[in-house]
Coordinates of C-alpha atoms and ligand atoms in Angstrom, one line a residue:
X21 CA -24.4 51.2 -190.3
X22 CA -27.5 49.0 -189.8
X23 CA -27.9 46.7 -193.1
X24 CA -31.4 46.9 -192.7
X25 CA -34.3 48.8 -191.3
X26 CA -35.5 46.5 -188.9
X27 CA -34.8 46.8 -185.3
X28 CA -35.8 43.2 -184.1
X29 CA -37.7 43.0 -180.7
X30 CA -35.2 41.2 -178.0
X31 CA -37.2 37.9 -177.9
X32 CA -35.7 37.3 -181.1
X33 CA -32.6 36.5 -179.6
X34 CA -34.2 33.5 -177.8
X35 CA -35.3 32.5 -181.0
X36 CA -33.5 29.2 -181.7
X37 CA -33.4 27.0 -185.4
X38 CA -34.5 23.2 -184.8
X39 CA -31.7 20.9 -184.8
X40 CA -34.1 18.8 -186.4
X41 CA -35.3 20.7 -189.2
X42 CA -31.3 21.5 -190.0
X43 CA -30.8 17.9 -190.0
X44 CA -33.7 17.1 -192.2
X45 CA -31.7 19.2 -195.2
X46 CA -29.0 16.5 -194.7
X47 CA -31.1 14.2 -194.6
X48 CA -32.7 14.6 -198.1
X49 CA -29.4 12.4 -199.6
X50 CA -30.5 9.3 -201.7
X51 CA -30.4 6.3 -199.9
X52 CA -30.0 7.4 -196.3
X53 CA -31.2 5.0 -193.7
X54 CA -33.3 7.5 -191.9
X55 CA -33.6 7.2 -188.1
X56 CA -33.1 10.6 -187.2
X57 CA -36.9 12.2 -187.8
X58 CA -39.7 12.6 -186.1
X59 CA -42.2 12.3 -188.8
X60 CA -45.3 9.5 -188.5
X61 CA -44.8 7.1 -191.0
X62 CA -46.5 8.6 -194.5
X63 CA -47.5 4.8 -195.5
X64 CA -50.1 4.8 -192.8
X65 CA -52.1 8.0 -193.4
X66 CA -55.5 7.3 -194.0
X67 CA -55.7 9.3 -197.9
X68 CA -58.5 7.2 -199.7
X69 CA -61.5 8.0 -196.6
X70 CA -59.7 11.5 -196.6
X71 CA -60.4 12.0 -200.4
X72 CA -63.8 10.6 -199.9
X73 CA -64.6 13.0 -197.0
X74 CA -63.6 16.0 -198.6
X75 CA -65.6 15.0 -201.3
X76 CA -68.4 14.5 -199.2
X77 CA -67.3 17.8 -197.5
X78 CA -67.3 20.1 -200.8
X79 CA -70.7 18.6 -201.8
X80 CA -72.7 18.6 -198.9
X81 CA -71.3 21.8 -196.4
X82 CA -69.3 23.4 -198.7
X83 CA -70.4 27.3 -197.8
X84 CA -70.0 26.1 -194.1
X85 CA -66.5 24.4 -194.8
X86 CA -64.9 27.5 -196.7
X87 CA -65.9 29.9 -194.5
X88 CA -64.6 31.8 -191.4
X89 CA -65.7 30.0 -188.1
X90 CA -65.3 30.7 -184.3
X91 CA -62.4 30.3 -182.9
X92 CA -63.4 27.5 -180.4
X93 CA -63.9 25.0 -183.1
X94 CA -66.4 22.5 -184.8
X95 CA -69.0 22.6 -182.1
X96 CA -69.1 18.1 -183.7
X97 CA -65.2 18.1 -183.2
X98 CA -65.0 19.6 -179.4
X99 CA -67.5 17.2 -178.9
X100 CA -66.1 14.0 -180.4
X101 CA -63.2 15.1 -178.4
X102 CA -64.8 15.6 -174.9
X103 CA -66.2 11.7 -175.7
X104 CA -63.0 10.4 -176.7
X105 CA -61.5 11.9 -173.6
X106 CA -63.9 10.2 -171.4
X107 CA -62.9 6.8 -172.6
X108 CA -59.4 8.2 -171.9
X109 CA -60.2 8.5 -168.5
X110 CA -60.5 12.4 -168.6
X111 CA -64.0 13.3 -167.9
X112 CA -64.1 17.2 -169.5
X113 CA -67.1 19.0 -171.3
X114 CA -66.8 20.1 -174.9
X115 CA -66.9 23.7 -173.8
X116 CA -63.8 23.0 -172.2
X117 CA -61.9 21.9 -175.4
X118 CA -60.2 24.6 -177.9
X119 CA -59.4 23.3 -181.4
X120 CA -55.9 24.2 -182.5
X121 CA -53.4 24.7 -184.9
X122 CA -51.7 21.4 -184.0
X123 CA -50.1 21.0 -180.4
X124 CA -48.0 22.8 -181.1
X125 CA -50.4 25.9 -181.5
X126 CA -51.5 24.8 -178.0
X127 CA -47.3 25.2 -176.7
X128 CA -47.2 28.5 -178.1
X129 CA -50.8 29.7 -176.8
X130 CA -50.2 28.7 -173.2
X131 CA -46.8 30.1 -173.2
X132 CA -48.4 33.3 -174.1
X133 CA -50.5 33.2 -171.2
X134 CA -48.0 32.1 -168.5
X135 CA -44.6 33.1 -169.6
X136 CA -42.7 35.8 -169.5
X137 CA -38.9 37.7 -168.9
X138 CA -37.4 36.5 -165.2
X139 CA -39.7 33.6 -165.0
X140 CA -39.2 29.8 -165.3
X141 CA -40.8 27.0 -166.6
X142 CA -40.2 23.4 -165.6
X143 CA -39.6 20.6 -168.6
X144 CA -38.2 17.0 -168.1
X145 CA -34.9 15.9 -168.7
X146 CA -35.1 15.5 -171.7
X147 CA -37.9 17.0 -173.2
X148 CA -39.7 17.8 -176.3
X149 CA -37.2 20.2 -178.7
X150 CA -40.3 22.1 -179.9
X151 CA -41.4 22.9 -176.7
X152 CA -38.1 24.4 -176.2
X153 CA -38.6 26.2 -179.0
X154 CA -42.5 27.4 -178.2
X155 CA -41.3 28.7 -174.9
X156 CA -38.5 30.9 -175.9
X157 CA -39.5 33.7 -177.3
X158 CA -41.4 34.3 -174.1
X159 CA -38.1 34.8 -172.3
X160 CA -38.6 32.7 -169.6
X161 CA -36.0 30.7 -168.6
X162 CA -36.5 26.7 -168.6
X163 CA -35.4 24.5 -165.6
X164 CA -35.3 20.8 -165.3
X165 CA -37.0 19.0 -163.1
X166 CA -35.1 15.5 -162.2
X167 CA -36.3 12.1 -164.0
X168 CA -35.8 8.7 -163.9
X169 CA -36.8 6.0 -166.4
X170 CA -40.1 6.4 -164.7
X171 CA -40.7 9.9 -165.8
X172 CA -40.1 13.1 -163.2
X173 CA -39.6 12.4 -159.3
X174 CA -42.4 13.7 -157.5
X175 CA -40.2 13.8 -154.6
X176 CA -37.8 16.8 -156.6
X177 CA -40.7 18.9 -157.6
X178 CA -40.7 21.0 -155.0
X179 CA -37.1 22.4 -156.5
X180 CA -38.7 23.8 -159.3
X181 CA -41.7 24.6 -157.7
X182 CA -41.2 28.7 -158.6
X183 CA -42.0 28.1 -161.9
X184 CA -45.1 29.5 -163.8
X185 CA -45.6 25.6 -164.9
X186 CA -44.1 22.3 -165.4
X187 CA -44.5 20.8 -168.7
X188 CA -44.8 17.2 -168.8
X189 CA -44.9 14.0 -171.6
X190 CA -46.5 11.4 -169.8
X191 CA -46.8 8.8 -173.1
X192 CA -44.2 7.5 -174.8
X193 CA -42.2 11.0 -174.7
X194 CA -40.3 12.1 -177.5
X195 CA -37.7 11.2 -176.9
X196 CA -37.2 8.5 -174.9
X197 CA -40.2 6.5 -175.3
X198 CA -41.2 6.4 -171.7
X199 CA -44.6 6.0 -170.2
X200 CA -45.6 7.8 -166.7
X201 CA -46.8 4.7 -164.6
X202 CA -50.5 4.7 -163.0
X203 CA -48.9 5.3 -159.5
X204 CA -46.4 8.1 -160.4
X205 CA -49.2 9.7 -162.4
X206 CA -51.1 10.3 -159.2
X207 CA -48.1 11.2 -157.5
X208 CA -47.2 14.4 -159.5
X209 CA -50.4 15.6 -159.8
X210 CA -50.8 15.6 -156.1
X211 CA -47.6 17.5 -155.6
X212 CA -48.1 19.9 -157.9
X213 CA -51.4 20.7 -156.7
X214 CA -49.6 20.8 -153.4
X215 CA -46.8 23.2 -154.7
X216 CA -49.2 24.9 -157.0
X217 CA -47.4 24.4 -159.8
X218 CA -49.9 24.0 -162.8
X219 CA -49.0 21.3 -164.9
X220 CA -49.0 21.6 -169.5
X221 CA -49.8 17.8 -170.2
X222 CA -48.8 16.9 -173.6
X223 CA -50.1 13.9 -174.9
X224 CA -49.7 13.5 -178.8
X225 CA -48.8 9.7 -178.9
X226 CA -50.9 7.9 -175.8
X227 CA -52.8 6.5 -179.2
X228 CA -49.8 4.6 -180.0
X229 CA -50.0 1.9 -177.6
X230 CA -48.5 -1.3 -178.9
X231 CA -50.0 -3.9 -175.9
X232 CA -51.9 -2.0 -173.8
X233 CA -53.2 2.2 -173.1
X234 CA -51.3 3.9 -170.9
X235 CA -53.3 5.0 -168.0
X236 CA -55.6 8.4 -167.4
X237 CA -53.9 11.3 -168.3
X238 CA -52.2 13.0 -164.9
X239 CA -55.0 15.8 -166.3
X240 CA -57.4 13.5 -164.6
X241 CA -56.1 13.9 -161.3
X242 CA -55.7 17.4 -161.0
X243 CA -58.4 19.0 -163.5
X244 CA -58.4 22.0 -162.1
X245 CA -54.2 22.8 -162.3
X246 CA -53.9 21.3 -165.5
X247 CA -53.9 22.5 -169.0
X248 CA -54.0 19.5 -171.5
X249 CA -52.9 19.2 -175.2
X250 CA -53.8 16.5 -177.7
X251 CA -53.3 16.3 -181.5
X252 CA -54.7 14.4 -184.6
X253 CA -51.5 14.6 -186.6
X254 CA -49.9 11.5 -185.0
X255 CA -53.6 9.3 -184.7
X256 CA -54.4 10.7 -188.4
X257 CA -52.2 13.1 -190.4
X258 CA -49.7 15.8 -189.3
X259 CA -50.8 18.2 -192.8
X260 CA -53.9 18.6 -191.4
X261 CA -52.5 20.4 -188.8
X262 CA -55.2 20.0 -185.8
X263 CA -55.1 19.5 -182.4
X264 CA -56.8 20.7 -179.3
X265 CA -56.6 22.5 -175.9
X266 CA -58.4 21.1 -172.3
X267 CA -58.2 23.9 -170.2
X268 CA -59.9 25.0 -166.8
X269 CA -62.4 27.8 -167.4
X270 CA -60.7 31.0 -166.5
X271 CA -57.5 29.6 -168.7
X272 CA -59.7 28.1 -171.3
X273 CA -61.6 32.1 -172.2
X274 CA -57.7 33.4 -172.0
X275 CA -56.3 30.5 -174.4
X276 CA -59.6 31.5 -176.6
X277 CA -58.8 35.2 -176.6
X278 CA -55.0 34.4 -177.5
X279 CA -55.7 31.8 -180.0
X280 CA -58.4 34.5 -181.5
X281 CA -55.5 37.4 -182.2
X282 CA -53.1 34.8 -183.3
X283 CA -55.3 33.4 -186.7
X284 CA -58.9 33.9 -185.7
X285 CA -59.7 30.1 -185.8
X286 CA -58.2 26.6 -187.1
X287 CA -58.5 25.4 -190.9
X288 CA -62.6 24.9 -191.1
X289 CA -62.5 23.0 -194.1
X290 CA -59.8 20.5 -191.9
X291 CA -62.5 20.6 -189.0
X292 CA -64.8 19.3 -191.5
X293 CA -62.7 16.9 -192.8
X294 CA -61.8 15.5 -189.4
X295 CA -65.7 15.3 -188.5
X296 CA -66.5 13.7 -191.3
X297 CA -64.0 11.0 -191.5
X298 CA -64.2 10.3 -187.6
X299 CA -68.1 9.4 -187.9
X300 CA -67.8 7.0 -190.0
X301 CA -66.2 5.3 -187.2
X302 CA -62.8 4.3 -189.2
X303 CA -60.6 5.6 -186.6
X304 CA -60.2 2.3 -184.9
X305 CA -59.5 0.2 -187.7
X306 CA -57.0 3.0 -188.5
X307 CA -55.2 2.9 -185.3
X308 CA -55.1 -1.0 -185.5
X309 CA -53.4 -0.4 -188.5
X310 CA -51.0 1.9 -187.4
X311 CA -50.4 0.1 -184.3
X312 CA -49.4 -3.2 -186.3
X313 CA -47.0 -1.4 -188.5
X314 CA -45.5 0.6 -185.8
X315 CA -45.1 -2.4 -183.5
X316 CA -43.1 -4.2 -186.3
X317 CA -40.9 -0.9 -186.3
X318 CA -40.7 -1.2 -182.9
X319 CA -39.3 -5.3 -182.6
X320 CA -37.6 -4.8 -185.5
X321 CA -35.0 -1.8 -183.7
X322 CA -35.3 -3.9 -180.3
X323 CA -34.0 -6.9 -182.2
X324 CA -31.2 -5.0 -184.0
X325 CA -30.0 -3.3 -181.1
X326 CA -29.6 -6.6 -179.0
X327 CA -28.0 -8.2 -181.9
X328 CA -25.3 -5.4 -182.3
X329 CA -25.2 -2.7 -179.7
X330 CA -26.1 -4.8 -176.5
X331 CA -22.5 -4.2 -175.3
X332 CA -22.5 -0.6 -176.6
X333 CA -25.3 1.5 -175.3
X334 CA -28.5 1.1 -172.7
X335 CA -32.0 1.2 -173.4
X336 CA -35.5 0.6 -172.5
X337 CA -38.0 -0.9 -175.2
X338 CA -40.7 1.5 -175.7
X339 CA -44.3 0.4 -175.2
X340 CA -45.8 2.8 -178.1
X341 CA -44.8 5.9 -179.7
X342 CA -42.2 6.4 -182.4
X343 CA -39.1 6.3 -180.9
X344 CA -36.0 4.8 -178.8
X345 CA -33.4 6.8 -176.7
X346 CA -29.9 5.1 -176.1
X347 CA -27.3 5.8 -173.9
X348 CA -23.8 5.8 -175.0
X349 CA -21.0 4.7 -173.4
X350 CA -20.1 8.6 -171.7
X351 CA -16.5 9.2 -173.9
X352 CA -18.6 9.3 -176.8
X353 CA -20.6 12.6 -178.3
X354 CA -23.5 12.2 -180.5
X355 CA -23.2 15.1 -182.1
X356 CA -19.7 14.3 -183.1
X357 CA -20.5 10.9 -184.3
X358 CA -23.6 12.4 -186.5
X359 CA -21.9 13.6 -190.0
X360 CA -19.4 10.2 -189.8
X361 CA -23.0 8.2 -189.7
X362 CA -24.7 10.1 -192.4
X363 CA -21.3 10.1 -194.2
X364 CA -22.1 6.3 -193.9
X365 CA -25.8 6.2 -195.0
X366 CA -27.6 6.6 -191.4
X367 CA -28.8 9.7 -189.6
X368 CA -30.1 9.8 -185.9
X369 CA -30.6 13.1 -183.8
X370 CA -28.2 13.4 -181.0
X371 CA -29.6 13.3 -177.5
X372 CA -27.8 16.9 -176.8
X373 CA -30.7 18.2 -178.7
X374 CA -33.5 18.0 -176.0
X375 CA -31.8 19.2 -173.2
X376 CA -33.1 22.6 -171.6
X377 CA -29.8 23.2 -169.2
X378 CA -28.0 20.1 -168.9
X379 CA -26.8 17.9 -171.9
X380 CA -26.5 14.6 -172.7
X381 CA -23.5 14.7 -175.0
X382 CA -23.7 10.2 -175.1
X383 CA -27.5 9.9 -176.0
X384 CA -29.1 10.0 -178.8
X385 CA -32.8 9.2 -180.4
X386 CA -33.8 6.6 -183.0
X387 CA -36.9 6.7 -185.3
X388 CA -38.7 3.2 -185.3
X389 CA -41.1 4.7 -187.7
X390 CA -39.8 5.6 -191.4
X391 CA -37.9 2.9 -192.3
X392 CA -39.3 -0.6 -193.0
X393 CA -37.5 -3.5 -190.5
X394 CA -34.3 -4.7 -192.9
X395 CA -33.4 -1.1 -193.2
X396 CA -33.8 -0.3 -189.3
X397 CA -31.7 -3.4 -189.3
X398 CA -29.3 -2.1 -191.7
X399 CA -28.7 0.9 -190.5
X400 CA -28.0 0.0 -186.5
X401 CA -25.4 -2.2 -187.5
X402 CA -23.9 0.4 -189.7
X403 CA -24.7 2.4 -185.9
X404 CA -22.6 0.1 -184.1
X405 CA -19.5 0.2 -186.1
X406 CA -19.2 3.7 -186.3
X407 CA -19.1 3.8 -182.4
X408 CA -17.0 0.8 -182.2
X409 CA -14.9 2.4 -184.3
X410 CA -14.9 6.0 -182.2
X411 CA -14.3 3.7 -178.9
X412 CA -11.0 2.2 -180.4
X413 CA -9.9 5.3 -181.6
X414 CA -10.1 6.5 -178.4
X415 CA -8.5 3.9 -176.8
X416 CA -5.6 4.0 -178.7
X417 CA -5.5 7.9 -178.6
X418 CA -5.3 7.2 -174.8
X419 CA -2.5 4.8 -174.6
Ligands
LIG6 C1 -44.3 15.9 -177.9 C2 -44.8 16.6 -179.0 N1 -45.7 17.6 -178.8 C3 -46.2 18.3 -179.8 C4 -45.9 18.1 -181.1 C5 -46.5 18.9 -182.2 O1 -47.5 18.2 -182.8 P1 -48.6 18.8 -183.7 O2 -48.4 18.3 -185.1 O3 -49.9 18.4 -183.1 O4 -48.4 20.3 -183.7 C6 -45.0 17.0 -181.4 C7 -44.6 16.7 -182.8 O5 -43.8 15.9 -183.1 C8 -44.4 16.3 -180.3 O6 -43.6 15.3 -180.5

């Protein structure tokens, strides 16, 4: 007999648990070296002007703060938004832009709108895990499109060109840290407006830029096919939980109407919050600052990987964001390898992870991020033993 009364609807069986959040209960031990998560670095958040604000906040628009709102957003926040956009390279109008729930919100709403059972939708290889996750339930089926170091080959988009959209990372993608160049940028777009295949541009990290911005967002090239997400977590705090959608009109009203049923509007007294502490013009001080630290993160995980994986794995140096993806020689799984490192003090998330059809079983994704530079250092060469180790082993298993 049926334990329970519930009879679960059948998207629940796409329903999938993070491999990342499972890790993370590991990951709680005392002492671990943590490259494994995804989390912005808690020593950068900007907590003194965000105490001041809300205290500005609760004193000057505290009726307005605390209540219901529409579920656009802060009329000052869509607008600060179209602006910063514009600098971007991404010339939008504020009634364009949709405050969410995070990004993520943004996944989930657009999925709503496109996806559904015997469809597809296009991600790279690899992609982002959580939009894995956001597009499940809605029982489509995910397909890869085929990447290089560059980002996805314009030339292969025509092989997924069924799909209801292709999803792309164009800064500094978790996870492997690479940047769409100018030329390739143009490139997609062009197809994909060729193909019609609207394009979900995810951009949380093209703040993070260590030396330079990345270029326009692909958005800019094709305004009309393209549905663009941004967030504050990664440029401010992640527990604010804010981020926006840029979408053509007839998507935008849709994404509106969606995002209206799902929790009528986002956190006011966060919209405030964010208003208040963006005009008083700190944010670029703040991203200096968060720049700096996560540029040291950055050379200090380059340096430890030449000195002891150089003969052990493949990577490209990341030109912002929070993360580097290694290759493995191929006899070695990183899932496998995962409770024998946090057995020895260091976690990582295995590359397997962000992998809609294909897997990588010899990649895997390191943090730059949570751990100050002696630690990173620490815990790659406690990295390179372990597969050292696992190679030899297999050697002599061989012989
Ligand atoms: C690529 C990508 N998209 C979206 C998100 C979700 O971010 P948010 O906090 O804005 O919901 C993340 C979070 O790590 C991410 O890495």
């Amino acid at each position: 007999m049926n334990p329970t009364a519930f009879r679960l609807a059948q998207r629940t069986s796409r329903l999938t648990p993070s491999m990342i959040r499972e890790l993370m209960k590991l990951m709680g031990r005392p002492g671990l070296v943590s490259l494994g998560g995804g989390l912005p670095s808690a020593d950068g958040f900007p907590a003194e002007p965000l105490r001041e604000a809300s205290q500005r906040v609760l004193a000057q628009t505290p009726r307005e703060a605390l209540q219901y709102g529409t579920t656009e957003g802060l009329p000052a926040l869509r607008e600060w938004v179209a602006q910063r956009l514009l600098q971007r390279g991404l010339a939008i109008h504020a009634a364009q832009v949709l405050i969410t729930s995070g990004s993520q919100q943004g996944l989930d709403l657009v999925a709503k709108l496109l996806l559904e059972g015997g469809t597809q939708v296009a991600v790279e290889s690899p992609t982002y895990l959580g939009a894995l996750q956001a597009f499940a339930p809605y029982e489509a089926d995910a397909v890869e499109v085929a990447c290089d170091e560059a980002g996805p080959l314009p030339e292969r988009l025509h092989e997924v060109a069924d799909a209801r959209a292709l999803y792309l990372l164009p800064n500094f993608q978790n996870p492997t840290g690479r940047c769409i160049p100018q030329a390739r940028r143009v490139q997609i777009a062009a197809q994909a407006q060729a193909l019609g295949l609207p394009l979900i541009e995810d951009d949380p990290y093209g703040d993070l830029w260590f030396d330079r911005a990345p270029p326009a967002p692909v958005a800019a090239h094709w305004p009309q096919g393209t549905v663009y997400l941004g967030s504050f977590s990664k440029i401010l705090a992640p527990g604010l939980r804010l981020g926006y959608a840029v979408a053509p009109a007839p998507v935008y009203d849709l994404l509106v109407q969606a995002k209206q049923a799902a929790d009528l509007h986002s956190g006011m007294f966060a919209q405030h919050l964010v208003v208040d502490l963006l005009h008083t013009g700190m944010l670029d001080t703040h991203l200096d600052d968060v720049r700096a630290r996560y540029r040291l993160g950055r050379d200090a995980m380059a340096q430890a990987l030449h000195t002891h994986m150089r003969d052990l794995a493949t990577w490209q140096v990341p030109q912002g964001g929070m993360f580097f993806w290694l290759t493995l020689p191929r006899q070695i799984d990183a899932a496998r390898l995962l409770p024998l490192a946090i057995e020895q003090g260091v976690s990582f998330v295995p590359g397997v992870a962000f992998f809609a059809t294909t897997p990588m079983h010899h990649a895997l994704r390191l943090s730059f991020v949570t751990e100050p530079a002696e630690r990173i250092a620490q815990g790659v060469a406690t990295l390179a033993q372990l597969v050292r180790r696992a190679l030899a082993n297999q050697s002599g298993q061989a012989q």
